JSON list of C-alpha atoms in Angstrom, two decimals:
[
{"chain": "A", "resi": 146, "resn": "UNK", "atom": "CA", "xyz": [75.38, -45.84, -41.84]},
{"chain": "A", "resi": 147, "resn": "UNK", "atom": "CA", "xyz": [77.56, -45.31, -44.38]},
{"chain": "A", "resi": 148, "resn": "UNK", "atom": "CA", "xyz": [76.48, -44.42, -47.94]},
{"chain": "A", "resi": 149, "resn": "UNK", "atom": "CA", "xyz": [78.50, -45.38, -51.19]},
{"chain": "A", "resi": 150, "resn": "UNK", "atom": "CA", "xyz": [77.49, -43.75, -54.69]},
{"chain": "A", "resi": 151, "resn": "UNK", "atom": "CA", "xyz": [78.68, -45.40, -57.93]},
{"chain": "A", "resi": 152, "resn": "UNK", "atom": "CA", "xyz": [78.51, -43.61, -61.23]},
{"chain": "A", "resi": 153, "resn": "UNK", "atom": "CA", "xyz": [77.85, -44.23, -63.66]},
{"chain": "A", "resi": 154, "resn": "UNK", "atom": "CA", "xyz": [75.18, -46.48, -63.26]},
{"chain": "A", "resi": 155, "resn": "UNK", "atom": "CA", "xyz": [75.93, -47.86, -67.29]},
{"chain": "A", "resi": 156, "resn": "UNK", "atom": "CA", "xyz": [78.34, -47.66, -69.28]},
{"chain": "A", "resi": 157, "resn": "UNK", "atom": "CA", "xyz": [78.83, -48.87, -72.97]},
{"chain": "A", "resi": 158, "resn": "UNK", "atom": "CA", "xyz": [82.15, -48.98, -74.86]},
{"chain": "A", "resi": 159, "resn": "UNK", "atom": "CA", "xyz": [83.17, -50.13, -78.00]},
{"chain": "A", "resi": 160, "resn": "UNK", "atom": "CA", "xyz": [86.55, -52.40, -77.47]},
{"chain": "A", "resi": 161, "resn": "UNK", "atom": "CA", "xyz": [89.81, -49.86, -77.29]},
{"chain": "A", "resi": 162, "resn": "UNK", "atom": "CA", "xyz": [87.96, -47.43, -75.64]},
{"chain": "A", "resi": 163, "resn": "UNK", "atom": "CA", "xyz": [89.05, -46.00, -72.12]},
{"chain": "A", "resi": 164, "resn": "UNK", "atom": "CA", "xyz": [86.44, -45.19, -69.18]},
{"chain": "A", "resi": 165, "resn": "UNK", "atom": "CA", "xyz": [86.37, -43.99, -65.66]},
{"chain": "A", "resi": 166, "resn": "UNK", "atom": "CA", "xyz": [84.12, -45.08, -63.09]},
{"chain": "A", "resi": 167, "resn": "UNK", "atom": "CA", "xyz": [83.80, -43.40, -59.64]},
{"chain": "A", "resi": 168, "resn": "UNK", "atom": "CA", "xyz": [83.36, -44.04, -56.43]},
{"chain": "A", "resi": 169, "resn": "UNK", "atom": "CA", "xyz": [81.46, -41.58, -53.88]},
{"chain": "A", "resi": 170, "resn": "UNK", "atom": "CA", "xyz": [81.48, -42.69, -50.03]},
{"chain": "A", "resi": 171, "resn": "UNK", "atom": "CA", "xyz": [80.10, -40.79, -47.44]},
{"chain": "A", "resi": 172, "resn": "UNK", "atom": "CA", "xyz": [82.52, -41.52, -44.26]},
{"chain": "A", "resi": 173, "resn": "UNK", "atom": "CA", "xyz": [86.24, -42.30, -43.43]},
{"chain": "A", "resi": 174, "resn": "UNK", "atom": "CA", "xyz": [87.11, -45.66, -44.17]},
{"chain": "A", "resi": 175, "resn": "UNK", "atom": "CA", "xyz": [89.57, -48.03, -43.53]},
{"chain": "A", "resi": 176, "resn": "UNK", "atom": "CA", "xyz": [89.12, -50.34, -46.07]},
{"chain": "A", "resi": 177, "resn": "UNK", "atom": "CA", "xyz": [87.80, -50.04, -49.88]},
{"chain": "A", "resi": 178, "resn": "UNK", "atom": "CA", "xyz": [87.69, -52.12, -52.72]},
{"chain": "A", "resi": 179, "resn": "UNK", "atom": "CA", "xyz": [87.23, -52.94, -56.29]},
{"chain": "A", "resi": 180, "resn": "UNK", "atom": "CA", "xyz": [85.06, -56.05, -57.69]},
{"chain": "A", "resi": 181, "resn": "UNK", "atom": "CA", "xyz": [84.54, -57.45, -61.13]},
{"chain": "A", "resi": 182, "resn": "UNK", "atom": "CA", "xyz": [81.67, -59.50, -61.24]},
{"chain": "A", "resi": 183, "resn": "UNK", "atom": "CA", "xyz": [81.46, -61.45, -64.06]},
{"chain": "A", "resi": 184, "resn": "UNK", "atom": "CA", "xyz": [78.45, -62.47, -66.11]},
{"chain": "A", "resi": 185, "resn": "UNK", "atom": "CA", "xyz": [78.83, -65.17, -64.43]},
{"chain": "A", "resi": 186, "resn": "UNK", "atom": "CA", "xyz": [78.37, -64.11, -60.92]},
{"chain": "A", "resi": 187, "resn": "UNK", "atom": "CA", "xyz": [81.87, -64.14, -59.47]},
{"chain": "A", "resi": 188, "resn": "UNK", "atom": "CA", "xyz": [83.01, -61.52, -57.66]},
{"chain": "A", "resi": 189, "resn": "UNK", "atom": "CA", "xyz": [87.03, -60.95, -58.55]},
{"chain": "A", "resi": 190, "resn": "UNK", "atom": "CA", "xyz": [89.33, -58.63, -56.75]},
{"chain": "A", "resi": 191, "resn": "UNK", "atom": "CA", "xyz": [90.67, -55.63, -58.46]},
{"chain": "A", "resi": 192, "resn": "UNK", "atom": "CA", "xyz": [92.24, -53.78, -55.88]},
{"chain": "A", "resi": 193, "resn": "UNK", "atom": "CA", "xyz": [92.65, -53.17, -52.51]},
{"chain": "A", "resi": 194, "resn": "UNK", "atom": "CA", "xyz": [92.70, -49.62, -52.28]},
{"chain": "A", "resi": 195, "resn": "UNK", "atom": "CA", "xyz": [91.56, -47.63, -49.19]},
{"chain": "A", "resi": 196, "resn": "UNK", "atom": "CA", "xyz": [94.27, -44.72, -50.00]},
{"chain": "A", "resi": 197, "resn": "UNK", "atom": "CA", "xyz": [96.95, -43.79, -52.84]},
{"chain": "A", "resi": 198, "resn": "UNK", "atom": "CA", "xyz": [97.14, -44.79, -56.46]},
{"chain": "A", "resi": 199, "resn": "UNK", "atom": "CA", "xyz": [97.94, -48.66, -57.65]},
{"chain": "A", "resi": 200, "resn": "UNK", "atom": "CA", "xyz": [98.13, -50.28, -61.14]},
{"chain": "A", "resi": 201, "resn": "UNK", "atom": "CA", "xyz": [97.60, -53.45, -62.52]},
{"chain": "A", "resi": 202, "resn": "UNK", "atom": "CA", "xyz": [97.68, -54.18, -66.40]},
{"chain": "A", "resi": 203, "resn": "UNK", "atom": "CA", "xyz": [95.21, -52.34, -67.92]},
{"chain": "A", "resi": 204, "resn": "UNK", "atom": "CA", "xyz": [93.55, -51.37, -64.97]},
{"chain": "A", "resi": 205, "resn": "UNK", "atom": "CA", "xyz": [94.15, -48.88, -62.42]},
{"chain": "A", "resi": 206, "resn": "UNK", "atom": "CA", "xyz": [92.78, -46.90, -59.02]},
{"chain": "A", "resi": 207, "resn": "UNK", "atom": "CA", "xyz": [92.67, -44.18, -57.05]},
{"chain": "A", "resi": 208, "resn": "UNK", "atom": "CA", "xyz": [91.69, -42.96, -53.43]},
{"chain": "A", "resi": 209, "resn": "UNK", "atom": "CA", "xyz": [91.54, -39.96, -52.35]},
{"chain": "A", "resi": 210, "resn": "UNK", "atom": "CA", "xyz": [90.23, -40.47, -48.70]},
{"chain": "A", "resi": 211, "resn": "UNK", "atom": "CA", "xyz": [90.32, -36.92, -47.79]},
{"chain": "A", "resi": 212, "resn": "UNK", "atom": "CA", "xyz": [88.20, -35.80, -50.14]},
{"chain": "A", "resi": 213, "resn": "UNK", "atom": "CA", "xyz": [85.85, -39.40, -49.90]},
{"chain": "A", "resi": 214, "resn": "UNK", "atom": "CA", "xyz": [85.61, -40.77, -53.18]},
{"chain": "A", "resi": 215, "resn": "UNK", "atom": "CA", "xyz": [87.69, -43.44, -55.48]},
{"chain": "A", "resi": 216, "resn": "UNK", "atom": "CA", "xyz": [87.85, -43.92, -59.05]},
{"chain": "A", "resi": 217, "resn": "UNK", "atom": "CA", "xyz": [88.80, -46.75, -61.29]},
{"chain": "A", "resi": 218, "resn": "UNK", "atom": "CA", "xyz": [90.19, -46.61, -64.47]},
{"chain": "A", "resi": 219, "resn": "UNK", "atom": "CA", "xyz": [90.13, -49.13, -67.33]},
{"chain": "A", "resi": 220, "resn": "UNK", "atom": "CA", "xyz": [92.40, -48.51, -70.60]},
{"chain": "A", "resi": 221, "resn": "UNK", "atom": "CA", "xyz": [91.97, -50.31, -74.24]},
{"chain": "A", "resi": 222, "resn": "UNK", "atom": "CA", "xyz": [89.02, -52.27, -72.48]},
{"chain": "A", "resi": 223, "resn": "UNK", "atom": "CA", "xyz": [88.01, -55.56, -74.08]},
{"chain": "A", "resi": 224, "resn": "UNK", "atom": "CA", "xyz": [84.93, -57.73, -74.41]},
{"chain": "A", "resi": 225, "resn": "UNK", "atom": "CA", "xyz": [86.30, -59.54, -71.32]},
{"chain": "A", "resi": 226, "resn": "UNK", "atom": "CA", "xyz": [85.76, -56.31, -68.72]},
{"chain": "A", "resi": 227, "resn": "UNK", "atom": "CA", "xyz": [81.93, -56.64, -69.15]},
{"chain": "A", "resi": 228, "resn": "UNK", "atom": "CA", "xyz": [80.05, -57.07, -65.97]},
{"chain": "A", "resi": 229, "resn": "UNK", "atom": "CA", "xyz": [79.35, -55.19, -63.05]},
{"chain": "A", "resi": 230, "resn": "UNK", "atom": "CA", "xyz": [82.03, -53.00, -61.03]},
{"chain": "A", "resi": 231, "resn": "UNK", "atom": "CA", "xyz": [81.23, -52.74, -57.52]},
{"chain": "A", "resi": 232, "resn": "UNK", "atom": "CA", "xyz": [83.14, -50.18, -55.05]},
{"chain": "A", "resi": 233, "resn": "UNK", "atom": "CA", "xyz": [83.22, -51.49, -51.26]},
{"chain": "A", "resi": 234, "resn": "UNK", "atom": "CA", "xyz": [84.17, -49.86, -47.94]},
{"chain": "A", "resi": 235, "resn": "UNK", "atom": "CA", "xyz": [84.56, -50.68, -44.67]},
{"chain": "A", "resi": 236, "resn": "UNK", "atom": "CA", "xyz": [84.63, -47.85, -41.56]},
{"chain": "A", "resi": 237, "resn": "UNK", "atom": "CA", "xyz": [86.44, -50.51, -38.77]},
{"chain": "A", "resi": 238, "resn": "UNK", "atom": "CA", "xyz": [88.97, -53.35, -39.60]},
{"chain": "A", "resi": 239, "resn": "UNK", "atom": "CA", "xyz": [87.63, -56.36, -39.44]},
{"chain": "A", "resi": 240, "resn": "UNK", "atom": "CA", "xyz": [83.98, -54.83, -40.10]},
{"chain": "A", "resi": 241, "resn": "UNK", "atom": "CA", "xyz": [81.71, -55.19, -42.81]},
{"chain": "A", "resi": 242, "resn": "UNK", "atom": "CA", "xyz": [81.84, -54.21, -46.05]},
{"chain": "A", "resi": 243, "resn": "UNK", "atom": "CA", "xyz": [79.21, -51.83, -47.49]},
{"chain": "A", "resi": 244, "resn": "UNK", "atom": "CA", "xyz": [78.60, -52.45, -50.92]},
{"chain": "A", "resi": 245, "resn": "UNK", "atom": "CA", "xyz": [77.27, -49.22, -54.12]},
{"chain": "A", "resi": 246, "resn": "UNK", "atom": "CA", "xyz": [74.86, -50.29, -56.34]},
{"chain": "A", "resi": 247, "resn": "UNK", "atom": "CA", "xyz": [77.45, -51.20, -59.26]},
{"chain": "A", "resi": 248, "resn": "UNK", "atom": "CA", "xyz": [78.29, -50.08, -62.73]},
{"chain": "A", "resi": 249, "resn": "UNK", "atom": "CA", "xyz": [77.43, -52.30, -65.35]},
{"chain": "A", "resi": 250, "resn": "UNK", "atom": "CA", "xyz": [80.12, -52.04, -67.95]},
{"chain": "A", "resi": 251, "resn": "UNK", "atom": "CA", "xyz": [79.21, -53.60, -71.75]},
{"chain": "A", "resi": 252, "resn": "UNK", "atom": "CA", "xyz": [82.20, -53.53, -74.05]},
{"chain": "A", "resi": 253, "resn": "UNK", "atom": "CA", "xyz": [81.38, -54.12, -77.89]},
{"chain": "A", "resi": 254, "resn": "UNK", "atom": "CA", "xyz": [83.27, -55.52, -79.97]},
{"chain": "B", "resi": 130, "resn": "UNK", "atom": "CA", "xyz": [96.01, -71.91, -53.77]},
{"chain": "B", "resi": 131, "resn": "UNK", "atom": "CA", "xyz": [92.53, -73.07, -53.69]},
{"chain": "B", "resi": 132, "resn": "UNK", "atom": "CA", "xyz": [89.77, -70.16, -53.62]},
{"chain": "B", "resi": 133, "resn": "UNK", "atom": "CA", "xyz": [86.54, -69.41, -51.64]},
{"chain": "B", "resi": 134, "resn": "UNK", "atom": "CA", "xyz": [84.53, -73.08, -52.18]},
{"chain": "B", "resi": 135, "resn": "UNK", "atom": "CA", "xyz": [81.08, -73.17, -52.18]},
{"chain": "B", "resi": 136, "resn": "UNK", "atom": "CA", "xyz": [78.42, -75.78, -52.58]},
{"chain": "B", "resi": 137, "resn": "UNK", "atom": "CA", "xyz": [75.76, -76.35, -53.91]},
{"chain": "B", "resi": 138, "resn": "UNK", "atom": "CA", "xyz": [76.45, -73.92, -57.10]},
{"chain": "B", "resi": 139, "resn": "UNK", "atom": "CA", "xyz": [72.29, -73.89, -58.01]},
{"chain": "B", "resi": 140, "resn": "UNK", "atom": "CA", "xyz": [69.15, -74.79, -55.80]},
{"chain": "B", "resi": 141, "resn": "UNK", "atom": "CA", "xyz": [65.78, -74.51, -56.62]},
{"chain": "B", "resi": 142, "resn": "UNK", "atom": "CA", "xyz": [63.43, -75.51, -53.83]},
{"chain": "B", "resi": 143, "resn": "UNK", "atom": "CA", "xyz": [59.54, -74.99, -53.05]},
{"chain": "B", "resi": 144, "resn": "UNK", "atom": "CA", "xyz": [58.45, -72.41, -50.01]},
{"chain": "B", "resi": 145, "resn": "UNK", "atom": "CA", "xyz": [58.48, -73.29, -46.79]},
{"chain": "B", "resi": 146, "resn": "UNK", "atom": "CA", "xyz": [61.17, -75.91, -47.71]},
{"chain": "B", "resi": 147, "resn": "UNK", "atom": "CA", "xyz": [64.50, -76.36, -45.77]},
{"chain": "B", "resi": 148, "resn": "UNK", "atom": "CA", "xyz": [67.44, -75.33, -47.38]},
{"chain": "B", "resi": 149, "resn": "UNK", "atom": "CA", "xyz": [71.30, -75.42, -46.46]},
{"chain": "B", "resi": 150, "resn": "UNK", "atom": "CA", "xyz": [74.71, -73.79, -48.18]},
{"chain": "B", "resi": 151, "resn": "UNK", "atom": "CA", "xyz": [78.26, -75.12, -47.82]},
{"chain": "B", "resi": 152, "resn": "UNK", "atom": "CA", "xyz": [81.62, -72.85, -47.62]},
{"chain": "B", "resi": 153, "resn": "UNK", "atom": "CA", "xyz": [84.88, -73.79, -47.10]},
{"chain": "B", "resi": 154, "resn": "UNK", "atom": "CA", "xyz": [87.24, -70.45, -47.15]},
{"chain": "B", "resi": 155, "resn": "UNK", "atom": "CA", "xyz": [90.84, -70.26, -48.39]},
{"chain": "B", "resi": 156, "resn": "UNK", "atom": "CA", "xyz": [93.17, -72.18, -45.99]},
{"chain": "B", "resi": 157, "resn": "UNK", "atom": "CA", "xyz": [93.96, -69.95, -43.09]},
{"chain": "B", "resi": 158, "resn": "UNK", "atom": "CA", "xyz": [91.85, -67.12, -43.63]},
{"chain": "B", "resi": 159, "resn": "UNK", "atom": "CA", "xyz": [90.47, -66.72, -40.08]},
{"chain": "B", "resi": 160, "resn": "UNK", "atom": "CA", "xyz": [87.42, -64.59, -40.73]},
{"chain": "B", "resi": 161, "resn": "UNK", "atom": "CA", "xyz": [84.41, -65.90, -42.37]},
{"chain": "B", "resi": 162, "resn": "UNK", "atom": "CA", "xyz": [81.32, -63.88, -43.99]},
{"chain": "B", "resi": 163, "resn": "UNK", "atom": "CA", "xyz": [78.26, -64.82, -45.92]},
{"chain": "B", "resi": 164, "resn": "UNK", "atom": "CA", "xyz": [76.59, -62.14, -47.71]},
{"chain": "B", "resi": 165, "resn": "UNK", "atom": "CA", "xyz": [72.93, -61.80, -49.92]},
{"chain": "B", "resi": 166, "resn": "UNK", "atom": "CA", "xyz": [73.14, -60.68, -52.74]},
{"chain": "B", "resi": 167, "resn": "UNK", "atom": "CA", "xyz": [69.90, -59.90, -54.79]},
{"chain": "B", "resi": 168, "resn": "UNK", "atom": "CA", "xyz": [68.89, -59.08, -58.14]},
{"chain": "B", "resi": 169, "resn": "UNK", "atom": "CA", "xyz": [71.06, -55.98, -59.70]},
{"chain": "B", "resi": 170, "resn": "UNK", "atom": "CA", "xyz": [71.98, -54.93, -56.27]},
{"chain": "B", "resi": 171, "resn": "UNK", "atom": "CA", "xyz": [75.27, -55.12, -54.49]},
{"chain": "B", "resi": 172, "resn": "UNK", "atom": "CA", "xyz": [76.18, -57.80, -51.74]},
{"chain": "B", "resi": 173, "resn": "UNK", "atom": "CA", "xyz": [74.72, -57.48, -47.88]},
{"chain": "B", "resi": 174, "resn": "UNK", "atom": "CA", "xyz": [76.38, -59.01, -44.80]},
{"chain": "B", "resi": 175, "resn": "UNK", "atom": "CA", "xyz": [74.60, -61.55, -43.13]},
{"chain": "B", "resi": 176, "resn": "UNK", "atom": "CA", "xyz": [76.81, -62.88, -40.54]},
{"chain": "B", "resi": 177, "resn": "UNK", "atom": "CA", "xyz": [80.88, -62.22, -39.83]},
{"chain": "B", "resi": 178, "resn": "UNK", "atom": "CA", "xyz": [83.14, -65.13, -38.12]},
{"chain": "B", "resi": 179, "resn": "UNK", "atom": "CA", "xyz": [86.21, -64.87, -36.26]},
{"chain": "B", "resi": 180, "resn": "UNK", "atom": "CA", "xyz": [87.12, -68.44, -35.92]},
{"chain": "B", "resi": 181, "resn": "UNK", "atom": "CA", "xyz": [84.46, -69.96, -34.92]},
{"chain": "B", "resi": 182, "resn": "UNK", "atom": "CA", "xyz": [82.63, -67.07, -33.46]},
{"chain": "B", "resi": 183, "resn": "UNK", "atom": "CA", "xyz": [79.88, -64.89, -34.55]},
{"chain": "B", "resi": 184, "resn": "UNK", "atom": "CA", "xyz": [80.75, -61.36, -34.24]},
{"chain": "B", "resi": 185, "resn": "UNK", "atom": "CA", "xyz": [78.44, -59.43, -36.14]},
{"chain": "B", "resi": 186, "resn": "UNK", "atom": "CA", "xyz": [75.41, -61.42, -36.74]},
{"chain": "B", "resi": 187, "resn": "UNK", "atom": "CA", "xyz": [72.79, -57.89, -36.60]},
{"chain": "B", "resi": 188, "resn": "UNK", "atom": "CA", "xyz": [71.96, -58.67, -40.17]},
{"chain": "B", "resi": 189, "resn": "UNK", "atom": "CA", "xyz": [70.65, -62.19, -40.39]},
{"chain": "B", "resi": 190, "resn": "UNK", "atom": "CA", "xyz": [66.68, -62.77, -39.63]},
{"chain": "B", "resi": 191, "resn": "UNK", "atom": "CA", "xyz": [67.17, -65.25, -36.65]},
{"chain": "B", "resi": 192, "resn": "UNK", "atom": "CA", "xyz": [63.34, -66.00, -37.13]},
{"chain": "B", "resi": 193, "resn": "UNK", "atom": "CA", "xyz": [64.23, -68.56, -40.38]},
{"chain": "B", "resi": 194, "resn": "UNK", "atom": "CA", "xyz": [68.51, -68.47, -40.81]},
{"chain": "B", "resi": 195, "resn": "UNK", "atom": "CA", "xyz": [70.84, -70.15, -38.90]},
{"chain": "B", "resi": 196, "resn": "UNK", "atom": "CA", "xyz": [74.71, -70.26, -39.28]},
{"chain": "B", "resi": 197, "resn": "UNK", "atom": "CA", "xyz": [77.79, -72.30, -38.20]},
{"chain": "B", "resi": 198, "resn": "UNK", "atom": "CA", "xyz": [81.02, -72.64, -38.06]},
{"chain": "B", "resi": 199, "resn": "UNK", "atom": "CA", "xyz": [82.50, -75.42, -36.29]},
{"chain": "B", "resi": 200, "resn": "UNK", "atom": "CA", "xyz": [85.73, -75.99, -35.82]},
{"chain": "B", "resi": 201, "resn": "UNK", "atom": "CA", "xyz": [86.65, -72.14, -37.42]},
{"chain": "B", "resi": 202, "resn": "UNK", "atom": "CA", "xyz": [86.79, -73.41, -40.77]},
{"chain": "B", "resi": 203, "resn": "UNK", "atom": "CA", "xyz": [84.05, -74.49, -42.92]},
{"chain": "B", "resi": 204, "resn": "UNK", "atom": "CA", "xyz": [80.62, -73.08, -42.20]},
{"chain": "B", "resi": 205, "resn": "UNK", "atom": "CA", "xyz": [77.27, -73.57, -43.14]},
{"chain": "B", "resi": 206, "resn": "UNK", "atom": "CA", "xyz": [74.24, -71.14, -43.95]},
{"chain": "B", "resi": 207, "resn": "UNK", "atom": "CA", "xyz": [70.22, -72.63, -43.03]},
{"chain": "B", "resi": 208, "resn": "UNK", "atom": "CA", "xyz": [67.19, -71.34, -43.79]},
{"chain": "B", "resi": 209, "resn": "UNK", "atom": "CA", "xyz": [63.95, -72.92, -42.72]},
{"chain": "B", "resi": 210, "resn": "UNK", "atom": "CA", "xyz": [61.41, -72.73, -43.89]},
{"chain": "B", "resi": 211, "resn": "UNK", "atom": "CA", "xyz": [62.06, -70.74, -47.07]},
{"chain": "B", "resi": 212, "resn": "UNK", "atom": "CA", "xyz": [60.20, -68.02, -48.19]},
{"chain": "B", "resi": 213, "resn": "UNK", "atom": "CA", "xyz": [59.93, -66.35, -51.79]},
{"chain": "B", "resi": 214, "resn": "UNK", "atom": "CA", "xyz": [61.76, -63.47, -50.64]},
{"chain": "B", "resi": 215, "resn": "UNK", "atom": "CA", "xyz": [64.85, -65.46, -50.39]},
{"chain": "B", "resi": 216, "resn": "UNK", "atom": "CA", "xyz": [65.50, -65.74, -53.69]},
{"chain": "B", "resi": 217, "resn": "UNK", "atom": "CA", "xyz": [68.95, -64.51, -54.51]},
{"chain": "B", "resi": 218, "resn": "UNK", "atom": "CA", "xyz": [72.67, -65.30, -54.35]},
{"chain": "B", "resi": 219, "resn": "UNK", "atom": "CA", "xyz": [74.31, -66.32, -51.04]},
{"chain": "B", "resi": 220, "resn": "UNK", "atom": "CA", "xyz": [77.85, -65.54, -51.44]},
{"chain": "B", "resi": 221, "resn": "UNK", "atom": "CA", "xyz": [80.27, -66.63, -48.62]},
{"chain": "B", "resi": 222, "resn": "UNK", "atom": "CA", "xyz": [83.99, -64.86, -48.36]},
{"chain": "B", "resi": 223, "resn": "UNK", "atom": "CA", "xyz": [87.16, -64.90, -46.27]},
{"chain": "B", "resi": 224, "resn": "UNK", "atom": "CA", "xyz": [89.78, -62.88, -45.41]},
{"chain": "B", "resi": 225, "resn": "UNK", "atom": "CA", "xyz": [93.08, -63.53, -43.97]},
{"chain": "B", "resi": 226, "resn": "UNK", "atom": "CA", "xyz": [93.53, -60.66, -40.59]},
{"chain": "B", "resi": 227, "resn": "UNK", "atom": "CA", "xyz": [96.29, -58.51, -40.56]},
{"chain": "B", "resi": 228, "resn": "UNK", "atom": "CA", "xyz": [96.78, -55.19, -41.95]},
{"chain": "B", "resi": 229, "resn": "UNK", "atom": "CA", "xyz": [95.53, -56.00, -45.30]},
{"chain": "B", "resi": 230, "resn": "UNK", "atom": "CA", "xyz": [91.82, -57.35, -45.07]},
{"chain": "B", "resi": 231, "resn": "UNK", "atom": "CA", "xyz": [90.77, -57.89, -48.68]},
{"chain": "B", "resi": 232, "resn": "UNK", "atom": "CA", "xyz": [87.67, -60.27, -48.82]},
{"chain": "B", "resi": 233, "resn": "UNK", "atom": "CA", "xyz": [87.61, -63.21, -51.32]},
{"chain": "B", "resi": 234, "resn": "UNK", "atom": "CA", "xyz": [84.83, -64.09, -52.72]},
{"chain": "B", "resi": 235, "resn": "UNK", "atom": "CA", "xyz": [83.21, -67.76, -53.71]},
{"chain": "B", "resi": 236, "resn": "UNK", "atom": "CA", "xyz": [81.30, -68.32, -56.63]},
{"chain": "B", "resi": 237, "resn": "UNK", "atom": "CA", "xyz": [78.22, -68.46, -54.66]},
{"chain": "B", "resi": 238, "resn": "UNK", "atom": "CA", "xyz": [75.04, -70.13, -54.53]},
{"chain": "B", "resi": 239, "resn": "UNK", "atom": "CA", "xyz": [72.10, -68.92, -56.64]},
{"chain": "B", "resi": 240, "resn": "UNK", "atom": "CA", "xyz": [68.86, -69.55, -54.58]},
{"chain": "B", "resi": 241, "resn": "UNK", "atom": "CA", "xyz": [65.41, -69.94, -56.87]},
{"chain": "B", "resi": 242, "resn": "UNK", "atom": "CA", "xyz": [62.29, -70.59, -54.45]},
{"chain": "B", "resi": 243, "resn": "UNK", "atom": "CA", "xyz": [58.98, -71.48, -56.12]}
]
């Protein structure tokens, strides 16, 4: 199946700083997205983003599905982006989607 | 526009107990999926519903979990009898068809089993 690499695993960042995190995926893919989960446990949208470049606030992404991997990018991040990233794909529509491993993000303040 | 509901939001049960989770997806959103999730680990499919069919249900140990969804809207996730292995987060999500088929999430149900 497919195979989806996040790094980094960790990430710490003192509030203001900026940070890229990257997604690796081993297949085509029709589908991909971005998830903040929360230290709560909710899983939020970021972006629906299985090609091209979008933006939203502070936060944007990028796919490159040629070349199989996705990054997203967080500027002047704040206490409130800790939690877990998560990159997601899907190979069919309407398939399932295949989850990395996550990159825990800890902003101080 | 209401979210991804899910009920209970906490259960803590004994092995070899029943146990049952509640979803109700956003209004409209034809396809349903419940996922695991377990400790520092990302989200695996259980089960997929179109309506009120299971398409994709390769994932879920038949031997102890069950799943419905009657009517193609709410569904609910069994497992009997419980084992402690089980213990995680059971997330359900939805998604509305078309070209566009971003998955919304609930706030799940964190699953302790003693």
């Amino acid at each position: 199946g497919i195979q989806v690499e996040q790094s980094p695993p960790d990430l710490i960042l003192q509030e203001g700083a900026n940070s890229t995190l990257r997604c690796n995926f081993s297949d085509s893919v029709n589908n991909l997205q971005w998830f903040h989960q929360n230290p709560w446990g909710q899983l939020i949208n970021l972006f629906y983003i299985p090609s091209g470049t979008k933006q939203n606030g502070r936060l944007s992404a990028t796919t490159v599905a040629t070349e199989r991997y996705s990054l997203l990018y967080i500027s002047s991040s704040q206490t409130t982006d800790s939690g877990v990233y998560f990159c997601a794909v899907e190979r069919n529509q309407g398939g399932k989607l295949i989850f990395g491993q996550g990159t825990e993000l800890s902003v101080k303040p | 526009e209401a979210g991804v509901v899910q009920s209970p939001r906490y259960k803590i049960i004994e092995k070899k107990q029943p146990v049952a989770f509640w979803c109700n997806p956003i209004s409209g959103h034809n396809t349903l999926y419940w996922y695991r999730q377990n400790l520092g680990q990302g989200p695996e499919l259980l089960i997929r519903y179109e309506n009120e069919e299971a398409v994709d249900d390769s994932q879920l140990p038949k031997d102890r979990f069950s799943a419905e969804r009657l009517k193609g809207v709410d569904s609910t996730l069994k497992i009997q009898p419980a084992e402690l292995g089980d213990s995680a987060v059971y997330l359900c999500a939805s998604s509305g068809g078309g070209t566009e088929e971003t998955q919304y999430f609930g706030p799940g149900t964190r699953l302790l089993v003693l």
